[in-house]
mmCIF file of the C-alpha atoms, coordinates in Angstrom:
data_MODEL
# 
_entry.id   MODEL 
# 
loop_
_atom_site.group_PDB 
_atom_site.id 
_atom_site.type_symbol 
_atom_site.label_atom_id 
_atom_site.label_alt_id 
_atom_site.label_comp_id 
_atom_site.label_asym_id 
_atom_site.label_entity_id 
_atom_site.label_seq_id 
_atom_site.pdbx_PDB_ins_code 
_atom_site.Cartn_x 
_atom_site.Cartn_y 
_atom_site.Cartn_z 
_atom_site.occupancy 
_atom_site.B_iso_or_equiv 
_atom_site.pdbx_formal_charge 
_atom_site.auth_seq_id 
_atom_site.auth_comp_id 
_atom_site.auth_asym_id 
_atom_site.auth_atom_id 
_atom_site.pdbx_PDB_model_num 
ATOM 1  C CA . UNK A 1 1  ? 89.962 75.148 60.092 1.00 0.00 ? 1  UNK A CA 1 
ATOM 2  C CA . UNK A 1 2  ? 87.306 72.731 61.080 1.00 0.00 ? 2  UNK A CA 1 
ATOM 3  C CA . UNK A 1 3  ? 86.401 69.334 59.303 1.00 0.00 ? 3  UNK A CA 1 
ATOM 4  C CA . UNK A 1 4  ? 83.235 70.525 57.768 1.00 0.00 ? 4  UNK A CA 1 
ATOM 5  C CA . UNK A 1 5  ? 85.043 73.394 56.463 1.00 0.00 ? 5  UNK A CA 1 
ATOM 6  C CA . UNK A 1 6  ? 88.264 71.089 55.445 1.00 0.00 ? 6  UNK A CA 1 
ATOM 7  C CA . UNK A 1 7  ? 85.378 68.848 53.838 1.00 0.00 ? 7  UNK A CA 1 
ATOM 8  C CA . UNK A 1 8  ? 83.517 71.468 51.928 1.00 0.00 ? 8  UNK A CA 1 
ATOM 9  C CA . UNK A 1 9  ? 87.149 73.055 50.739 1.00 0.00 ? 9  UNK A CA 1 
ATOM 10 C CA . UNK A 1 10 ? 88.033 70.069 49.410 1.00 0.00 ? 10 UNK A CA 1 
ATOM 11 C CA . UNK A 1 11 ? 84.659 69.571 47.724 1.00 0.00 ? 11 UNK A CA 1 
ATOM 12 C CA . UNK A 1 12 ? 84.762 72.810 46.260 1.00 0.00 ? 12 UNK A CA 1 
ATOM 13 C CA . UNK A 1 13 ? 88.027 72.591 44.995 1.00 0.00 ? 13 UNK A CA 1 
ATOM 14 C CA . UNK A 1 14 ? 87.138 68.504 43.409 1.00 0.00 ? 14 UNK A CA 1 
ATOM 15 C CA . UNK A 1 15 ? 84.389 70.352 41.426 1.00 0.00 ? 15 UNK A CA 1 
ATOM 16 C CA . UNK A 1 16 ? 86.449 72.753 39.900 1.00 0.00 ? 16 UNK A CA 1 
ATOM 17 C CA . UNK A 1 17 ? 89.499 71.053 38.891 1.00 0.00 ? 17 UNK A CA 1 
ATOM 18 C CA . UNK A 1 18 ? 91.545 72.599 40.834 1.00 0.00 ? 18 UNK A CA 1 
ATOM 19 C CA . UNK A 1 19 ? 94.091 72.149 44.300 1.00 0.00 ? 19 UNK A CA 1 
ATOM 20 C CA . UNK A 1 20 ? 92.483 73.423 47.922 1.00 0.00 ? 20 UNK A CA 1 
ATOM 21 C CA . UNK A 1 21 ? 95.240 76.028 47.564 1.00 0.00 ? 21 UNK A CA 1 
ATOM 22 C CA . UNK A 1 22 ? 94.505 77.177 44.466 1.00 0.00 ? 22 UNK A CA 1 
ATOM 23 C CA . UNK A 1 23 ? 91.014 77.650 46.226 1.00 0.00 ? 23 UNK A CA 1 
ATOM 24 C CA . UNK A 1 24 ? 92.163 79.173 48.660 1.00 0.00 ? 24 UNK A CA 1 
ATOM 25 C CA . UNK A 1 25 ? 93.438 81.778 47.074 1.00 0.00 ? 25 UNK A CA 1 
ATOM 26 C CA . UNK A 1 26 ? 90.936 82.688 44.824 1.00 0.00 ? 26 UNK A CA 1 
ATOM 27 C CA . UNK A 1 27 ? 89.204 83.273 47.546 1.00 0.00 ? 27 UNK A CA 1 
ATOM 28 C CA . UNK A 1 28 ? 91.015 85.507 48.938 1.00 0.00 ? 28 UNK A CA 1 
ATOM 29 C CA . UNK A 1 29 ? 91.429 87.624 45.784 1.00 0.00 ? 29 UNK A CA 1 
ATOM 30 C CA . UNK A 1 30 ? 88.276 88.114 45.623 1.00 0.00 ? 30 UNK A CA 1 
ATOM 31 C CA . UNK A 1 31 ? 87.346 88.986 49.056 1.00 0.00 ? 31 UNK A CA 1 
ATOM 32 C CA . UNK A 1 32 ? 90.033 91.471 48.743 1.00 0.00 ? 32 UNK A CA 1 
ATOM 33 C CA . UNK A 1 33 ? 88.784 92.914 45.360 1.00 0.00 ? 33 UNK A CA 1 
ATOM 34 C CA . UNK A 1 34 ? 85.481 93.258 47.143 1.00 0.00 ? 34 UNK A CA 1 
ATOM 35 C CA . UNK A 1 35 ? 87.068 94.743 50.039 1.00 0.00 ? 35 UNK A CA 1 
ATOM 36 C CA . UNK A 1 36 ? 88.394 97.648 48.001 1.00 0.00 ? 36 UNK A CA 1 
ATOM 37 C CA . UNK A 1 37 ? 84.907 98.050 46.093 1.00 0.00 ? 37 UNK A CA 1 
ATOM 38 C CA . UNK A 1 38 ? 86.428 96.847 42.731 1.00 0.00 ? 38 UNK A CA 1 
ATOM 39 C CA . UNK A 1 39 ? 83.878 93.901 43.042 1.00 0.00 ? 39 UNK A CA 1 
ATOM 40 C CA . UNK A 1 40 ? 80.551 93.163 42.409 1.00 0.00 ? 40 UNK A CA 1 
ATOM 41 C CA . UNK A 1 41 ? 78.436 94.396 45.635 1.00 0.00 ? 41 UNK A CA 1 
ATOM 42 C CA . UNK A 1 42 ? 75.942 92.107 46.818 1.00 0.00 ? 42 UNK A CA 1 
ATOM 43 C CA . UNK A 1 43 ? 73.609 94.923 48.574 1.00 0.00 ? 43 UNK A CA 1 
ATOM 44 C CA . UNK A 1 44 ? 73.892 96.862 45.568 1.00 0.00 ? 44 UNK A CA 1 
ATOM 45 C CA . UNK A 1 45 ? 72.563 94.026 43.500 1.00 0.00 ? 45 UNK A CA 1 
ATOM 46 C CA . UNK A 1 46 ? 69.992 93.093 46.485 1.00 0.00 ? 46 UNK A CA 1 
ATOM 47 C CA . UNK A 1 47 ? 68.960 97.244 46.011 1.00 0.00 ? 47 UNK A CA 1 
ATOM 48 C CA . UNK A 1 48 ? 68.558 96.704 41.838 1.00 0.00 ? 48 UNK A CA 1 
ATOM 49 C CA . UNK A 1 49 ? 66.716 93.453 42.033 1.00 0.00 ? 49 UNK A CA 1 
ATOM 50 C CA . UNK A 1 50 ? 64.286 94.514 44.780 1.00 0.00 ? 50 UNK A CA 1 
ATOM 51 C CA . UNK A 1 51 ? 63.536 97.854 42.596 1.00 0.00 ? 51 UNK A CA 1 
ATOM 52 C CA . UNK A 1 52 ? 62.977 96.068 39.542 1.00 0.00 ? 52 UNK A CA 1 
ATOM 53 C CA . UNK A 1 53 ? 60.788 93.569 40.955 1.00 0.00 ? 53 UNK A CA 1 
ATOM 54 C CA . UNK A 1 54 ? 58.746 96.314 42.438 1.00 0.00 ? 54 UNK A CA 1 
ATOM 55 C CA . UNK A 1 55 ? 58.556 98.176 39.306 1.00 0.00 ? 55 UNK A CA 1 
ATOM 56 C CA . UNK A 1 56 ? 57.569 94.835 37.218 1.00 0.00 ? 56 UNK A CA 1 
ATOM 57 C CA . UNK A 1 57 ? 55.026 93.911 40.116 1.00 0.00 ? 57 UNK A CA 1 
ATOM 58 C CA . UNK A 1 58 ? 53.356 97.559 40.108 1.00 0.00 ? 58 UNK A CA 1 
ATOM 59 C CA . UNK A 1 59 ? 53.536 98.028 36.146 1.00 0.00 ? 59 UNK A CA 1 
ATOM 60 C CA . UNK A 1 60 ? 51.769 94.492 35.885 1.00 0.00 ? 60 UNK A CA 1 
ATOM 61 C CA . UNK A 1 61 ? 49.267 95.531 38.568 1.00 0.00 ? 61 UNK A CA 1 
ATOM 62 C CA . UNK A 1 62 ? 48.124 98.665 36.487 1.00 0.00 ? 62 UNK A CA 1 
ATOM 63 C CA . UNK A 1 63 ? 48.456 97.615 32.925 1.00 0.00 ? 63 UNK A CA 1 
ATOM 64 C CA . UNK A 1 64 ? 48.426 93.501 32.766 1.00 0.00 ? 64 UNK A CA 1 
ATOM 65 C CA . UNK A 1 65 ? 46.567 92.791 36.285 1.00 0.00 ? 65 UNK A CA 1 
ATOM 66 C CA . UNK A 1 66 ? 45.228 89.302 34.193 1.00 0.00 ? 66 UNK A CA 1 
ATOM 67 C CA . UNK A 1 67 ? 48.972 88.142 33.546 1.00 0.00 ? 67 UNK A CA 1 
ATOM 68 C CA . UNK A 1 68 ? 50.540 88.427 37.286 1.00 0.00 ? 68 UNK A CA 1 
ATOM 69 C CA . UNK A 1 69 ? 49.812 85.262 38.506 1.00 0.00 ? 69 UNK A CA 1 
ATOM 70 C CA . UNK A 1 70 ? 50.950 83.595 35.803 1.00 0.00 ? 70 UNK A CA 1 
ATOM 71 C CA . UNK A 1 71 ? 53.810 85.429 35.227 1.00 0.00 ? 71 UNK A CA 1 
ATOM 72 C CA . UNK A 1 72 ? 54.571 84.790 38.943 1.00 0.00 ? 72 UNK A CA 1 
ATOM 73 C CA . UNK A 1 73 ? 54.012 81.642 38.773 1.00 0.00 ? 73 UNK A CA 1 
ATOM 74 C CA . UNK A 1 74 ? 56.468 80.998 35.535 1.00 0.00 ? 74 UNK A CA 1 
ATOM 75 C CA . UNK A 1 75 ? 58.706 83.068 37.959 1.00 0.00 ? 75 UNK A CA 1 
ATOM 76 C CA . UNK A 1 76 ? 58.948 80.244 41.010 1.00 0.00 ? 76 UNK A CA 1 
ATOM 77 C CA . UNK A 1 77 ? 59.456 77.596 37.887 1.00 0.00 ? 77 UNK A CA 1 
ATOM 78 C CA . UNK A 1 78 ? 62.400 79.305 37.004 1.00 0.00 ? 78 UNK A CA 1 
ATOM 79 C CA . UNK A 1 79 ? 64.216 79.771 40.215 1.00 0.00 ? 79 UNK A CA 1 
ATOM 80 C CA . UNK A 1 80 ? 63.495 76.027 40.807 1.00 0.00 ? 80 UNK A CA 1 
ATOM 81 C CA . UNK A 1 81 ? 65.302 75.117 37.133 1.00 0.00 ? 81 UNK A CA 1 
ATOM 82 C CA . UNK A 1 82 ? 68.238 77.028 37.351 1.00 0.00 ? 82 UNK A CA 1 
ATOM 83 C CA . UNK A 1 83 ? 68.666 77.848 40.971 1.00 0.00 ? 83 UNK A CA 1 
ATOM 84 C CA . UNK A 1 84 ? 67.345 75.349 43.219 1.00 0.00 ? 84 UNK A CA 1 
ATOM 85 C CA . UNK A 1 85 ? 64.241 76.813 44.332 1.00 0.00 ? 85 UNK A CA 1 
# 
């Protein structure tokens, strides 16, 4: 493993309490749950998320045209307060 990787490991593992190994295989478990579908999967989420925003976006367009922008706008607040932009 490289040193950035060591680094961010070890990181990763400070923040959550726990030992790099521990880490380590958590990891693993879940790449392997994910692997054999019983996991959450990303493009499927990606899919859902993409549909509902178009749905919101075109439902706004037709019956609340006034409210988009500000709605959109509340939007990019929120992504910046809970995830970072």
């Amino acid at each position: 493993m490289d040193r950035p990787t060591w680094d961010r490991l070890r990181v990763a593992a400070d923040d959550a309490g726990i030992t790099k190994s521990e880490l380590v295989r958590s990891a693993v478990e879940h790449y392997l749950a994910f692997r054999s579908g019983q996991s959450w999967n990303p493009n499927r989420i990606a899919e859902l998320v993409e549909y509902s925003q178009m749905a919101v976006d075109q439902m706004l367009l037709k019956l609340a045209p006034e409210t988009r922008d500000e709605i959109i706008e509340a939007v990019d607040i929120r992504m910046e307060q809970y995830h970072g932009g």
